PDB file of C-alpha atoms in Angstrom:
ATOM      1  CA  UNK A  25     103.263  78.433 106.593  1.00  0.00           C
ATOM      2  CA  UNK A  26     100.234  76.897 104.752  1.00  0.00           C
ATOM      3  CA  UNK A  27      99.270  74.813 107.691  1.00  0.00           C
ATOM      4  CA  UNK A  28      98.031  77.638 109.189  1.00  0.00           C
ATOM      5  CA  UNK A  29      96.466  79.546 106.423  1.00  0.00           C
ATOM      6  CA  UNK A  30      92.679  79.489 106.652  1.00  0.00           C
ATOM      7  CA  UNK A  31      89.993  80.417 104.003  1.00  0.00           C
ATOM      8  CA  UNK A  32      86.934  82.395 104.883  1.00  0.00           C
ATOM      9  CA  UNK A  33      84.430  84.279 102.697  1.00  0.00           C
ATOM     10  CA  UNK A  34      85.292  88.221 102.862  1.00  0.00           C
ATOM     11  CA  UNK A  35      83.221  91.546 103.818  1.00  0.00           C
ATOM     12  CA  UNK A  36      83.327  94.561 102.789  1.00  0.00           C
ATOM     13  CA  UNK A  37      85.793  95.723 105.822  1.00  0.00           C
ATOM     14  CA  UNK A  38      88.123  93.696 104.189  1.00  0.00           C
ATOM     15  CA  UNK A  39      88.436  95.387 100.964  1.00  0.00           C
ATOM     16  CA  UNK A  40      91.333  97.598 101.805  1.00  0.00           C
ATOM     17  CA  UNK A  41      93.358  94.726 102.836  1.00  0.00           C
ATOM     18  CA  UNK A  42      92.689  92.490  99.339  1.00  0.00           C
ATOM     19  CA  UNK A  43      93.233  96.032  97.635  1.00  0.00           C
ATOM     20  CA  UNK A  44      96.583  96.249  98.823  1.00  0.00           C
ATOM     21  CA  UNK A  45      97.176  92.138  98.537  1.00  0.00           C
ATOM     22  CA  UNK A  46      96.487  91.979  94.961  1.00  0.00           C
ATOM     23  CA  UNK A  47      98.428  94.753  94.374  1.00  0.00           C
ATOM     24  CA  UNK A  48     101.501  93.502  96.155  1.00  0.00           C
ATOM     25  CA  UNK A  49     100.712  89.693  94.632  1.00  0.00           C
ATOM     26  CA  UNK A  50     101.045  90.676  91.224  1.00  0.00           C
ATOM     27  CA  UNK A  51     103.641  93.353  91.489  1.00  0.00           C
ATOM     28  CA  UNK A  52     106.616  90.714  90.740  1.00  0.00           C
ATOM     29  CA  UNK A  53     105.002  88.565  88.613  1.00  0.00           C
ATOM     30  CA  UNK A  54     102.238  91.010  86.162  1.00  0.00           C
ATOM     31  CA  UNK A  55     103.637  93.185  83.634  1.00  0.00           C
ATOM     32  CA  UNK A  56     102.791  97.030  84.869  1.00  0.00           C
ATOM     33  CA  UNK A  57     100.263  98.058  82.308  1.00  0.00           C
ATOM     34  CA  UNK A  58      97.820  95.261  84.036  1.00  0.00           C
ATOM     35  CA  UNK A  59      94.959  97.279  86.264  1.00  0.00           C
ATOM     36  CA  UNK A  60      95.941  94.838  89.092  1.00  0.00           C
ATOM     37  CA  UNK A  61      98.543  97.614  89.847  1.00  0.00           C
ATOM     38  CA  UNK A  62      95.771  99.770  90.342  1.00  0.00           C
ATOM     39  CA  UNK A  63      93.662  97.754  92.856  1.00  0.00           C
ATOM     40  CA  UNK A  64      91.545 100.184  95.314  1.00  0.00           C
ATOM     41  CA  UNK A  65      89.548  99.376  97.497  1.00  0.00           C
ATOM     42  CA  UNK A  66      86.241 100.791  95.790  1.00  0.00           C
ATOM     43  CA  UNK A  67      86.487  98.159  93.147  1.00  0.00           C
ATOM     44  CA  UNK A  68      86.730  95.408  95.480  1.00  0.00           C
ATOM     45  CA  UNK A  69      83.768  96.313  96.909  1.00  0.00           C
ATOM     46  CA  UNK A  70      82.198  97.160  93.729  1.00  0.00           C
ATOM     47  CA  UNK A  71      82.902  93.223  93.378  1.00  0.00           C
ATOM     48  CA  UNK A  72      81.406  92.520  96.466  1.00  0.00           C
ATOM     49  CA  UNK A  73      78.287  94.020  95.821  1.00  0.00           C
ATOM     50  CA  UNK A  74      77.817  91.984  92.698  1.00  0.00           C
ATOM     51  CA  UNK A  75      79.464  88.976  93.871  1.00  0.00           C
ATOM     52  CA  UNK A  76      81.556  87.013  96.381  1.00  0.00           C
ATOM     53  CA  UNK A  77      85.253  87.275  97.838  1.00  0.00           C
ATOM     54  CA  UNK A  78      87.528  85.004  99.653  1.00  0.00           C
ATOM     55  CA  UNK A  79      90.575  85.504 101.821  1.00  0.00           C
ATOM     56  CA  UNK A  80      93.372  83.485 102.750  1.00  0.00           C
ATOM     57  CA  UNK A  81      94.139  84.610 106.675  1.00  0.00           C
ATOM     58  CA  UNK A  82      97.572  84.112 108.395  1.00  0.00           C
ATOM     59  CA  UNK A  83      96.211  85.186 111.717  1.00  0.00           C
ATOM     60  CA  UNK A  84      94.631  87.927 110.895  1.00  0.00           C
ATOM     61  CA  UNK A  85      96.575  88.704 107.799  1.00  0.00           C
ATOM     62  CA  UNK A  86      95.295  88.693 104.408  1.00  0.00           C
ATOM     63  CA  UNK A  87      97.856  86.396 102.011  1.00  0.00           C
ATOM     64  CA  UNK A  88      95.784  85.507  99.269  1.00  0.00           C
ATOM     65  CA  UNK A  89      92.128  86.587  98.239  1.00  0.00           C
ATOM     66  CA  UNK A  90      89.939  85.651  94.999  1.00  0.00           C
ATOM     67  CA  UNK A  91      86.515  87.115  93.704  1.00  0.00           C
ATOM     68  CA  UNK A  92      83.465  85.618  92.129  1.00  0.00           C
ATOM     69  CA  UNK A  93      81.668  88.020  90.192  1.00  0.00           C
ATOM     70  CA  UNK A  94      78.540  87.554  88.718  1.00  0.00           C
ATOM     71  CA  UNK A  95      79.209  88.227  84.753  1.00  0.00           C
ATOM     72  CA  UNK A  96      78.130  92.340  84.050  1.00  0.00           C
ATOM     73  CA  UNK A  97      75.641  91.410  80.460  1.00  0.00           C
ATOM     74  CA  UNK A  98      72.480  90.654  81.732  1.00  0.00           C
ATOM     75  CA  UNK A  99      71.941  88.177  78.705  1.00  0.00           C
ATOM     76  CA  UNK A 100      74.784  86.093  79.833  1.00  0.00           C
ATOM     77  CA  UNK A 101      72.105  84.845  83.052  1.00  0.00           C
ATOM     78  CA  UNK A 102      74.064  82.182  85.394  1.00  0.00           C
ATOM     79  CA  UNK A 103      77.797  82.989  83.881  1.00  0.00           C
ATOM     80  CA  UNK A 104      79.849  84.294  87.119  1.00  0.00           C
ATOM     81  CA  UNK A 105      83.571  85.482  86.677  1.00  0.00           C
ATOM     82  CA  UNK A 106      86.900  84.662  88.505  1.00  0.00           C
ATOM     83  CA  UNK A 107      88.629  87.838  89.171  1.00  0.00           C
ATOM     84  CA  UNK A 108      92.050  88.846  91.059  1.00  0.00           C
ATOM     85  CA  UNK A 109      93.121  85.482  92.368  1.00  0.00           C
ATOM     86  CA  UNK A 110      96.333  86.342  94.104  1.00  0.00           C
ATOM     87  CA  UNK A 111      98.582  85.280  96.598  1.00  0.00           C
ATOM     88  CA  UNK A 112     101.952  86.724  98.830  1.00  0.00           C
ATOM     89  CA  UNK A 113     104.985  85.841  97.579  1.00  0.00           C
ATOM     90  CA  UNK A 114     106.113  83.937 100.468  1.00  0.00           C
ATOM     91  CA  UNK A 115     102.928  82.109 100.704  1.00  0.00           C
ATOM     92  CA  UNK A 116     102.890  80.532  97.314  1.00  0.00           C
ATOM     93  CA  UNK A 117     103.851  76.841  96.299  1.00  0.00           C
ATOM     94  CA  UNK A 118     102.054  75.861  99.635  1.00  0.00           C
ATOM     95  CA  UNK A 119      98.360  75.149  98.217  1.00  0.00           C
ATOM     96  CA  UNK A 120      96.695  78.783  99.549  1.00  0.00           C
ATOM     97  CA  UNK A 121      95.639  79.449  95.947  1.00  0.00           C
ATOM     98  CA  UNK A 122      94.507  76.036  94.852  1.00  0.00           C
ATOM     99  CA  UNK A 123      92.164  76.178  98.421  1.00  0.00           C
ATOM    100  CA  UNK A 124      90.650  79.520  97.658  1.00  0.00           C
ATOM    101  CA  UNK A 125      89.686  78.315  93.848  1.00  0.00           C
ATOM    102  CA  UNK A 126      88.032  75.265  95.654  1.00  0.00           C
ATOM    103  CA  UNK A 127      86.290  77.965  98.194  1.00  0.00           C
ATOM    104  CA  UNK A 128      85.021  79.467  94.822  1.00  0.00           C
ATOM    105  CA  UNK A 129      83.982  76.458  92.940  1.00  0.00           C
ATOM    106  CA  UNK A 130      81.957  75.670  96.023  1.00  0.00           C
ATOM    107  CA  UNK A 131      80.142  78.755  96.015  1.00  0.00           C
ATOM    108  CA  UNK A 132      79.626  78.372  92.312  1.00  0.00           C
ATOM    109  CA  UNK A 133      78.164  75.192  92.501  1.00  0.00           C
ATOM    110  CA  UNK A 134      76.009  76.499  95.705  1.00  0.00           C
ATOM    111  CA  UNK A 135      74.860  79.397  93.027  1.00  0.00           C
ATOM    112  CA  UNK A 136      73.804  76.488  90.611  1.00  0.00           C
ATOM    113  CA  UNK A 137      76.145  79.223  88.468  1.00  0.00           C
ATOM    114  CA  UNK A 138      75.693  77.914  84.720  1.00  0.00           C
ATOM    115  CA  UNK A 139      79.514  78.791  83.960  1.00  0.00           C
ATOM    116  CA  UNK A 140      82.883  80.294  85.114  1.00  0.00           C
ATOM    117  CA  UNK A 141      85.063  82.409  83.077  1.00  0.00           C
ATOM    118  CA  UNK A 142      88.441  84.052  83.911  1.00  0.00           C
ATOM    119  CA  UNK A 143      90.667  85.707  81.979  1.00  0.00           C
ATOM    120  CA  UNK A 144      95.009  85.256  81.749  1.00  0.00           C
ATOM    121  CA  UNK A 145      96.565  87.501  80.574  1.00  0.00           C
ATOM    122  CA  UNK A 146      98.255  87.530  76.588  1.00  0.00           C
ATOM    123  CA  UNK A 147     101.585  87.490  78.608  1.00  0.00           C
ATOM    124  CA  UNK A 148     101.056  84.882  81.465  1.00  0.00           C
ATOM    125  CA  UNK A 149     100.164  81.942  79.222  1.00  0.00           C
ATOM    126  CA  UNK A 150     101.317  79.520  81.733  1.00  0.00           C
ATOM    127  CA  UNK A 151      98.771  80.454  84.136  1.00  0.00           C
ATOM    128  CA  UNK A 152      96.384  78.351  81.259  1.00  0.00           C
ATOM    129  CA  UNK A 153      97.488  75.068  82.028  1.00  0.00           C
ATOM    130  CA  UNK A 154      97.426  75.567  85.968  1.00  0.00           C
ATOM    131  CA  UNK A 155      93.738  76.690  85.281  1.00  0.00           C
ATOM    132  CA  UNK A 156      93.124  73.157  83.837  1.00  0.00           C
ATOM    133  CA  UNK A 157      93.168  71.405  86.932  1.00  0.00           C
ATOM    134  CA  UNK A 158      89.971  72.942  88.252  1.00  0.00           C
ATOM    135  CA  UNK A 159      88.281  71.912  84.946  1.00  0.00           C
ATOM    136  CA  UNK A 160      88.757  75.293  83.079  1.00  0.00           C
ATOM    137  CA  UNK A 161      89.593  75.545  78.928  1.00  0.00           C
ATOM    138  CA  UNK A 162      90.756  77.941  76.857  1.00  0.00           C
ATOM    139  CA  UNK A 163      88.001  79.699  74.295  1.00  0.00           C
ATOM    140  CA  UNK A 164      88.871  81.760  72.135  1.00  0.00           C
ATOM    141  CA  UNK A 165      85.443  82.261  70.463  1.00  0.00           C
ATOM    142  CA  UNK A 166      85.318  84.184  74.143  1.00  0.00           C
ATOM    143  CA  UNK A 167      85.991  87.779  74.947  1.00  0.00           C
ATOM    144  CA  UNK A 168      86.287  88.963  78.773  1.00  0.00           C
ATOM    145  CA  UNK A 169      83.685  91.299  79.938  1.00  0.00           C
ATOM    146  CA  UNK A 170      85.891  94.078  81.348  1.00  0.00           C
ATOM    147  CA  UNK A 171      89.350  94.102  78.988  1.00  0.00           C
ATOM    148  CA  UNK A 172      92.335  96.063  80.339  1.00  0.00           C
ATOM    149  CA  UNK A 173      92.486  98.720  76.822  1.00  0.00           C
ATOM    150  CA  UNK A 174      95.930  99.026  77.372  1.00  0.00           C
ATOM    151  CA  UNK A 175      96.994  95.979  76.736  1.00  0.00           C
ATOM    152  CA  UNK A 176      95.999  92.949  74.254  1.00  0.00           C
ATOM    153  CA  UNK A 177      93.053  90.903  74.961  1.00  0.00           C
ATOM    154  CA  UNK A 178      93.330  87.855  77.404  1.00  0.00           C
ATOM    155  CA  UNK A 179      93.044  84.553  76.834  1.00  0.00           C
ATOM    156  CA  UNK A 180      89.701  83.718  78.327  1.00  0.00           C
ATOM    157  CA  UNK A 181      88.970  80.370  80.144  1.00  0.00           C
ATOM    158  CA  UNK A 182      85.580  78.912  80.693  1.00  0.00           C
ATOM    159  CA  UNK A 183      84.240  75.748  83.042  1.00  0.00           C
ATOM    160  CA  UNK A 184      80.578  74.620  82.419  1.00  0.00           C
ATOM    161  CA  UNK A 185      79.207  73.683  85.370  1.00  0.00           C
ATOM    162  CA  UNK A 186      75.550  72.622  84.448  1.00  0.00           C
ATOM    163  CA  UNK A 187      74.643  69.403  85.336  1.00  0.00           C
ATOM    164  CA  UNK A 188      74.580  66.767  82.445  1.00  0.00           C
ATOM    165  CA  UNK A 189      71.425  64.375  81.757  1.00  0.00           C
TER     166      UNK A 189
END
């Protein structure tokens, strides 16, 4: 199925369809108090506006999406956040979600983005070592920008993507 998965950057007329993706993406694999059960599409384009989306197509249908949103503190200049990476169930294990964090880390790079944080949650820990492979660690001297209050903090993950001289 993956051979024919493409990536391209979303719009806003696709917000209903990654609403309802990451909804059905993480409803058999995320615990039920996490806000990805409550994905509309306002808050995808609420992301939009302040960031960057990408969607994994078969044909026309959306099987995977992930955001880029540019961090909410206005002291934290050039940190942009990974938000609602998720994928189908039957189109996972085939590379759609390792291709739309290398459509983001492209964009960040394009941004000249200082650093990327994402947040797993306290009961997904094994999401933190498949992070690693794009460069990410964990910090826990971090604290995400938009905690779910009904549940325990995340573990939050940083890359620094500033250039070394």
């Amino acid at each position: 199925m993956a051979a024919q998965v493409r990536i391209r950057p979303a719009t806003p007329a696709d917000a209903t369809a990654i609403a309802l993706v990451v909804r059905q993406a993480w409803a058999d694999r995320v615990a039920r108090d996490s806000s990805g059960h409550k994905e509309s599409s306002e808050q995808v384009r609420g992301d939009l506006e302040r960031g960057y989306a990408w969607v994994a197509l078969d044909g026309e249908a959306v099987v995977g999406t992930v955001r880029l949103v540019r961090h909410p503190d206005p002291l934290e200049r050039g940190v942009w956040e990974v938000r609602k990476l998720g994928v189908l169930p039957e189109y996972r294990r085939q590379g759609v979600a390792h291709r739309l964090m290398e459509a983001l880390l492209c964009q960040a790079f394009e941004l000249r983005a200082r650093e990327l944080r994402l947040a797993v949650r306290h009961d997904q820990p094994k999401l933190l070592k498949w992070y690693t492979q794009f460069g990410f660690t964990y910090d826990p001297s971090l604290r995400y920008s938009t905690p779910n209050p009904q549940t325990p903090p995340p573990f939050v993950m940083s890359k620094k993507l500033e250039v070394q001289s």
